[in-house]
Amino acid sequence: MEQLHFSYQGQQSINKMVRVGNVGSGDLEILLEPNEHNEITIDLMTSVDNRQPLWQAVFDRQFDAQSAGMTVTINDFGATPGVIGLRLIQALEQLNSEPTPTTATPLGNISFIEMGARDRAKFILDNGSFREVLGNEYHSFSPWLVPQGVVPQTDDGAVVAKGTIDGKPSVVIGIDGTFQGGAIGEISGAKMAAALELALEDAKAGHPTQVVLLLETGGVRLQEANLGLAAIADIHAGIIALRQYVPVTCVVAGTVGCFGGMSIAAGLCSKLILTQEARLGLNGPQVIEQEAGIEEYDSRNRPFIWSFTGGAPRVATGFADVFVADNAEQIRREVAQIINQPLPETARCEQVEHFLSVFAAMDKQEQATPELVRHYFAKGESNA
């Protein structure tokens, strides 16, 4: 990994912040911010060493003495020269225009899955009410990634946004699944836990804040294992405490899914919304295959994986509540409907005896199939 610095003379500074891209494989994050020096300063962190001439050529092509002053932060995870140039042009063009609004697919709906975490939060909230808390301008990098040779991201992969849903004060907490697979570290976990704690304080003061979690995560970040686990424990505690005041709604849309300790967080929520592309499970397919063998669980067999942990089977077996298409408008409607309903009398995670009775009825010698699992849980629900 290499850290580089470049500077150019410039004119009067830009007057707004622009961010494009993500620190995902073959991509990069670019952040443009105003400064007071009428110059262009570029701080670059890249996972690929010995490319200073390439970066110099890219910047020389885009910046000169007539360019507006700005502070540029770039976090690169192995982007090709073509991607680097396109991302920089994209960022500079947004200085003079608004980002392109999300448009409908050929099928007539707006894809929720194709949105980033920030756009998802903005779409769930009422139009014009989005206000990000601890956004990119705070440069809330994880302090533990760079020493381990991992390029960080300015928001550490977590987005916290305040606003309203159907006019009700709300906070939407989203995880960026493109950064480290959505894994939770100290900073991202602390942002999420603090947002839940502040919502709890509002509720106790008689000013309930609706809470929506948008989860795309493999669980704890291995580079920050203990710190990530501690943060996830705080998230769990926050969800449980909030449930007696407001419904805590969770959406898992895909394509990362929700696994590990954060799948427990999803299970603790009052209501859980899944799409066809979503997956929900304590252990990911590769982990199960590694421990039980490919004969038991083939992680490359995608239809097999989704038949057990996909959105449709999870709703059918009672582990989630609402099954939706990849339709942003429909997801927003479902969220609004949940927050306008009375609090559930009993949370799913409190129905211990019910789930134990289902497991007790299962024939442990019989090979599990999607049909068999649905049979047992549908029968258990009818007897509950």
Coordinates of C-alpha atoms in Angstrom, one line a residue:
M1 CA 0.0 0.0 0.0
E2 CA 1.2 3.5 -0.8
Q3 CA 0.3 7.0 0.3
L4 CA 1.0 9.9 -2.1
H5 CA 0.5 13.7 -2.1
F6 CA 0.1 16.1 -5.0
S7 CA -0.6 19.8 -5.2
Y8 CA -1.4 22.4 -8.0
Q9 CA -2.1 26.1 -8.0
G10 CA -5.8 26.9 -8.3
Q11 CA -8.4 29.6 -8.4
Q12 CA -11.2 30.3 -5.9
S13 CA -12.3 27.2 -4.0
I14 CA -15.3 25.1 -4.8
N15 CA -18.2 25.7 -2.5
K16 CA -19.6 22.2 -2.0
M17 CA -18.5 18.6 -1.2
V18 CA -18.8 15.8 -3.8
R19 CA -18.2 12.1 -3.3
V20 CA -18.2 9.4 -5.9
G21 CA -17.2 5.7 -5.9
N22 CA -16.5 3.2 -3.2
V23 CA -13.4 1.4 -1.9
G24 CA -14.4 -1.9 -3.5
S25 CA -12.3 -4.3 -5.6
G26 CA -11.2 -2.5 -8.8
D27 CA -12.8 0.8 -7.7
L28 CA -11.9 3.9 -5.8
E29 CA -13.5 6.6 -3.6
I30 CA -13.0 10.3 -4.6
L31 CA -13.9 13.1 -2.2
L32 CA -13.8 16.7 -3.3
E33 CA -14.0 19.4 -0.5
P34 CA -13.7 23.1 -0.3
N35 CA -10.5 24.6 1.1
E36 CA -9.3 28.1 2.1
H37 CA -6.0 28.1 0.1
N38 CA -7.1 28.6 -3.5
E39 CA -5.0 25.5 -4.4
I40 CA -5.6 21.9 -5.3
T41 CA -4.2 19.4 -2.8
I42 CA -4.5 15.7 -3.4
D43 CA -4.1 13.0 -0.7
L44 CA -4.1 9.6 -2.2
M45 CA -4.0 6.1 -0.6
T46 CA -3.7 3.2 -3.0
S47 CA -3.4 -0.6 -2.6
V48 CA -1.1 -0.7 -5.7
D49 CA 2.5 0.5 -5.3
N50 CA 4.8 2.2 -7.8
R51 CA 2.1 3.9 -9.8
Q52 CA 3.0 7.5 -9.1
P53 CA 3.7 8.4 -12.7
L54 CA 0.3 7.1 -13.7
W55 CA -1.5 9.2 -11.0
Q56 CA 0.6 12.2 -12.0
A57 CA -0.5 11.9 -15.6
V58 CA -4.1 11.6 -14.6
F59 CA -4.0 14.7 -12.4
D60 CA -2.0 16.7 -14.9
R61 CA -4.7 16.1 -17.5
Q62 CA -7.5 17.3 -15.2
F63 CA -5.9 20.1 -13.2
D64 CA -4.2 23.4 -14.1
A65 CA -3.8 26.9 -12.8
Q66 CA -7.3 27.7 -14.0
S67 CA -9.0 25.0 -12.0
A68 CA -10.9 25.8 -8.8
G69 CA -9.2 25.2 -5.5
M70 CA -10.2 22.1 -3.6
T71 CA -9.0 19.3 -1.3
V72 CA -9.1 15.9 -3.0
T73 CA -9.1 12.7 -1.0
I74 CA -8.7 9.5 -3.0
N75 CA -8.8 5.9 -1.6
D76 CA -8.0 3.4 -4.3
F77 CA -8.5 -0.3 -4.2
G78 CA -6.7 -1.4 -7.4
A79 CA -8.7 0.6 -10.0
T80 CA -7.5 0.5 -13.6
P81 CA -6.3 3.7 -15.3
G82 CA -9.6 3.9 -17.2
V83 CA -11.7 3.7 -14.0
I84 CA -9.5 6.2 -12.3
G85 CA -10.0 8.8 -15.1
L86 CA -13.7 8.2 -15.3
R87 CA -14.3 8.5 -11.6
L88 CA -12.3 11.8 -11.5
I89 CA -14.3 13.2 -14.4
Q90 CA -17.5 12.1 -12.7
A91 CA -16.6 13.9 -9.5
L92 CA -15.6 17.1 -11.3
E93 CA -18.7 17.1 -13.4
Q94 CA -20.9 16.9 -10.2
L95 CA -19.4 20.2 -9.0
N96 CA -21.5 22.0 -11.6
S97 CA -24.5 19.7 -11.6
E98 CA -26.6 17.6 -9.4
P99 CA -26.1 13.8 -9.3
T100 CA -28.3 12.0 -11.8
P101 CA -31.5 10.9 -10.2
T102 CA -32.4 7.3 -9.8
T103 CA -34.4 6.2 -12.8
A104 CA -36.8 3.3 -13.4
T105 CA -35.6 0.0 -15.0
P106 CA -37.1 -1.2 -18.3
L107 CA -39.6 -3.1 -16.1
G108 CA -40.8 0.2 -14.8
N109 CA -39.6 0.0 -11.2
I110 CA -36.6 1.6 -9.5
S111 CA -34.0 -1.0 -8.3
F112 CA -33.2 -0.8 -4.6
I113 CA -30.4 -3.3 -4.9
E114 CA -28.5 -1.1 -7.4
M115 CA -28.5 1.9 -5.0
G116 CA -25.6 2.5 -2.7
A117 CA -26.2 2.7 1.1
R118 CA -26.5 6.5 1.0
D119 CA -29.0 6.5 -1.9
R120 CA -31.0 3.8 -0.2
A121 CA -31.3 5.9 3.0
K122 CA -32.2 9.0 1.0
F123 CA -34.9 7.1 -0.9
I124 CA -36.5 5.6 2.3
L125 CA -36.7 9.1 3.9
D126 CA -39.3 11.7 2.8
N127 CA -38.1 13.8 -0.2
G128 CA -35.9 16.6 0.9
S129 CA -35.6 15.5 4.5
F130 CA -32.3 13.6 4.3
R131 CA -29.5 14.9 6.5
E132 CA -26.4 12.8 7.1
V133 CA -24.8 12.5 10.5
L134 CA -21.0 12.1 10.6
G135 CA -20.8 12.1 6.8
N136 CA -17.7 11.8 4.6
E137 CA -16.5 15.3 5.5
Y138 CA -15.6 14.0 9.0
H139 CA -13.1 11.4 7.5
S140 CA -14.1 8.8 10.0
F141 CA -11.5 6.3 8.9
S142 CA -10.9 3.1 10.9
P143 CA -7.5 3.5 12.6
W144 CA -6.9 -0.2 12.3
L145 CA -7.0 -0.9 8.6
V146 CA -4.0 1.1 7.3
P147 CA -1.5 -0.6 9.6
Q148 CA -2.7 -3.9 8.2
G149 CA -2.3 -2.8 4.6
V150 CA -6.0 -2.2 4.0
V151 CA -7.2 0.9 2.2
P152 CA -9.9 2.7 4.4
Q153 CA -13.1 4.5 3.3
T154 CA -14.0 8.0 4.6
D155 CA -17.3 6.8 6.2
D156 CA -16.0 3.4 7.3
G157 CA -18.8 1.8 5.3
A158 CA -21.7 3.0 7.5
V159 CA -24.2 5.7 6.7
V160 CA -26.4 7.4 9.4
A161 CA -29.2 9.7 8.1
K162 CA -31.8 11.7 9.9
G163 CA -35.1 12.8 8.3
T164 CA -38.7 11.9 8.3
I165 CA -40.8 8.9 7.0
D166 CA -44.4 9.8 6.5
G167 CA -43.7 13.0 8.4
K168 CA -42.4 11.1 11.5
P169 CA -38.9 11.8 12.8
S170 CA -36.7 8.9 11.7
V171 CA -33.1 7.6 11.5
V172 CA -32.0 5.3 8.7
I173 CA -28.8 3.3 9.3
G174 CA -27.2 1.8 6.2
I175 CA -24.2 -0.5 5.6
D176 CA -22.2 -0.2 2.4
G177 CA -21.8 -3.7 1.3
T178 CA -19.2 -2.8 -1.3
F179 CA -16.6 -1.8 1.4
Q180 CA -15.1 -4.8 3.1
G181 CA -18.2 -6.8 2.3
G182 CA -20.1 -4.6 4.7
A183 CA -18.1 -6.0 7.6
I184 CA -18.5 -4.1 10.9
G185 CA -15.5 -2.5 12.5
E186 CA -14.9 -0.2 15.5
I187 CA -15.9 3.1 13.7
S188 CA -18.8 1.8 11.6
G189 CA -20.2 -0.2 14.6
A190 CA -19.9 2.8 16.9
K191 CA -21.8 5.0 14.4
M192 CA -24.6 2.5 14.3
A193 CA -24.7 1.9 18.0
A194 CA -24.6 5.7 18.8
A195 CA -27.5 6.3 16.4
L196 CA -29.6 3.7 18.2
E197 CA -28.6 5.1 21.6
L198 CA -29.7 8.6 20.6
A199 CA -33.0 7.3 19.2
L200 CA -33.5 5.6 22.5
E201 CA -32.9 8.8 24.4
D202 CA -35.4 10.5 22.1
A203 CA -38.0 7.8 22.8
K204 CA -37.5 8.0 26.6
A205 CA -38.0 11.8 26.4
G206 CA -41.3 11.3 24.7
H207 CA -40.1 12.1 21.2
P208 CA -40.0 8.8 19.4
T209 CA -37.7 8.5 16.4
Q210 CA -38.5 5.7 13.9
V211 CA -35.5 3.4 13.2
V212 CA -34.7 1.6 10.0
L213 CA -31.7 -0.6 9.4
L214 CA -30.5 -1.3 5.8
L215 CA -28.1 -4.3 6.3
E216 CA -25.7 -5.7 3.7
T217 CA -23.0 -7.3 5.8
G218 CA -21.0 -10.5 6.3
G219 CA -20.7 -9.7 10.0
V220 CA -17.7 -8.6 12.0
R221 CA -14.6 -7.2 10.3
L222 CA -11.8 -9.7 10.8
Q223 CA -9.1 -7.0 10.9
E224 CA -10.9 -5.5 14.0
A225 CA -12.5 -8.7 15.4
N226 CA -12.8 -7.9 19.1
L227 CA -13.7 -4.3 18.5
G228 CA -16.2 -5.2 15.9
L229 CA -17.8 -7.8 18.2
A230 CA -18.1 -5.3 21.0
A231 CA -19.8 -2.8 18.6
I232 CA -22.2 -5.5 17.4
A233 CA -23.1 -6.3 21.0
D234 CA -24.0 -2.6 21.5
I235 CA -26.1 -2.7 18.4
H236 CA -28.0 -5.7 19.7
A237 CA -28.6 -4.0 23.0
G238 CA -29.8 -0.9 21.3
I239 CA -32.3 -2.7 19.1
I240 CA -33.8 -4.6 22.1
A241 CA -34.1 -1.5 24.2
L242 CA -35.8 0.5 21.3
R243 CA -38.4 -2.2 20.5
Q244 CA -40.6 -1.2 23.4
Y245 CA -40.9 2.3 22.1
V246 CA -40.9 2.1 18.3
P247 CA -40.9 -0.7 15.7
V248 CA -37.3 -1.4 14.6
T249 CA -37.5 -2.2 10.9
C250 CA -34.7 -4.0 9.0
V251 CA -34.4 -4.3 5.2
V252 CA -32.0 -6.8 3.6
A253 CA -32.1 -6.3 -0.2
G254 CA -29.0 -7.9 -1.6
T255 CA -26.6 -8.7 -3.0
V256 CA -24.3 -9.2 0.0
G257 CA -27.0 -10.6 2.4
C258 CA -26.8 -10.5 6.1
F259 CA -24.6 -12.9 8.1
G260 CA -22.7 -13.4 11.4
G261 CA -23.5 -11.2 14.4
M262 CA -25.5 -8.8 12.2
S263 CA -27.9 -11.6 11.2
I264 CA -28.7 -11.8 14.9
A265 CA -29.3 -8.0 14.8
A266 CA -31.7 -8.5 12.0
G267 CA -33.5 -11.3 14.0
L268 CA -33.8 -8.9 16.9
C269 CA -35.7 -6.3 14.9
S270 CA -39.4 -5.9 15.2
K271 CA -40.0 -6.5 11.5
L272 CA -37.7 -7.8 8.7
I273 CA -38.2 -7.1 5.0
L274 CA -36.3 -9.3 2.4
T275 CA -36.1 -9.4 -1.3
Q276 CA -35.7 -12.4 -3.6
E277 CA -32.0 -11.6 -3.9
A278 CA -31.4 -11.2 -0.2
R279 CA -29.8 -13.9 2.0
L280 CA -30.1 -14.3 5.7
G281 CA -28.1 -16.7 7.9
L282 CA -25.8 -17.0 10.9
N283 CA -23.0 -18.5 8.9
G284 CA -22.1 -17.8 5.3
P285 CA -22.1 -20.6 2.6
Q286 CA -18.3 -20.8 2.4
V287 CA -18.0 -21.2 6.2
I288 CA -20.5 -24.0 6.3
E289 CA -18.8 -25.8 3.4
Q290 CA -15.5 -25.4 5.1
E291 CA -16.7 -27.0 8.3
A292 CA -19.3 -29.5 7.1
G293 CA -17.9 -30.4 3.6
I294 CA -19.0 -29.7 0.1
E295 CA -21.3 -32.8 0.2
E296 CA -23.3 -31.2 2.9
Y297 CA -23.3 -27.6 1.6
D298 CA -22.0 -26.6 -1.8
S299 CA -21.3 -22.8 -1.6
R300 CA -21.1 -22.6 -5.4
N301 CA -24.6 -24.0 -5.9
R302 CA -26.4 -20.7 -6.0
P303 CA -30.0 -22.1 -6.4
F304 CA -29.3 -24.4 -3.5
I305 CA -28.1 -21.6 -1.3
W306 CA -31.0 -19.3 -2.1
S307 CA -33.5 -22.1 -1.6
F308 CA -32.5 -22.2 2.1
T309 CA -31.4 -18.7 3.0
G310 CA -33.0 -16.5 0.3
G311 CA -35.8 -14.0 0.9
A312 CA -38.7 -16.3 -0.1
P313 CA -37.8 -19.3 2.1
R314 CA -37.0 -17.1 5.1
V315 CA -40.4 -15.4 4.9
A316 CA -42.1 -18.8 4.3
T317 CA -40.5 -20.3 7.4
G318 CA -41.3 -17.4 9.7
F319 CA -37.7 -16.0 10.0
A320 CA -38.7 -12.8 8.2
D321 CA -42.0 -10.9 7.8
V322 CA -42.3 -9.2 4.4
F323 CA -41.2 -10.5 1.0
V324 CA -40.8 -7.9 -1.7
A325 CA -39.5 -7.5 -5.3
D326 CA -36.4 -5.4 -6.0
N327 CA -38.6 -2.3 -6.1
A328 CA -37.6 0.7 -4.2
E329 CA -41.1 2.2 -4.1
Q330 CA -42.5 -1.0 -2.7
I331 CA -39.8 -1.2 -0.1
R332 CA -40.5 2.4 1.0
R333 CA -44.2 1.7 1.2
E334 CA -43.6 -1.4 3.4
V335 CA -41.4 0.5 5.7
A336 CA -44.0 3.3 6.0
Q337 CA -46.7 0.8 6.7
I338 CA -44.7 -0.9 9.5
I339 CA -43.9 2.4 11.3
N340 CA -47.6 3.3 11.2
Q341 CA -48.8 0.0 12.7
P342 CA -49.0 -0.7 16.5
L343 CA -46.0 -2.3 18.1
P344 CA -46.0 -6.1 17.8
E345 CA -47.1 -7.8 21.0
T346 CA -44.3 -10.3 20.8
A347 CA -41.0 -10.1 19.0
R348 CA -39.9 -13.1 16.9
C349 CA -36.8 -13.6 19.0
E350 CA -39.0 -14.0 22.1
Q351 CA -40.9 -16.9 20.7
V352 CA -38.3 -19.4 22.1
E353 CA -40.7 -22.2 22.9
H354 CA -42.3 -22.1 19.5
F355 CA -39.0 -22.5 17.7
L356 CA -37.7 -25.1 20.1
S357 CA -40.9 -27.2 19.5
V358 CA -40.3 -27.0 15.7
F359 CA -36.7 -28.2 16.1
A360 CA -37.8 -31.0 18.5
A361 CA -40.2 -32.3 15.9
M362 CA -37.6 -32.6 13.2
D363 CA -36.1 -36.0 12.3
K364 CA -32.4 -35.4 12.9
Q365 CA -31.4 -38.3 10.7
E366 CA -33.2 -37.0 7.7
Q367 CA -31.3 -34.9 5.2
A368 CA -32.6 -31.4 5.2
T369 CA -34.2 -30.0 2.0
P370 CA -35.9 -26.7 1.4
E371 CA -39.2 -28.5 1.1
L372 CA -38.7 -30.3 4.4
V373 CA -37.7 -27.2 6.3
R374 CA -40.8 -25.4 5.0
H375 CA -42.9 -28.3 6.0
Y376 CA -41.7 -28.4 9.6
F377 CA -41.9 -24.6 10.1
A378 CA -45.3 -24.2 8.4
K379 CA -46.6 -27.1 10.7
G380 CA -45.0 -25.5 13.7
E381 CA -46.6 -22.1 12.9
S382 CA -50.0 -23.7 12.6
N383 CA -49.6 -25.3 16.0
A384 CA -48.2 -22.2 17.6

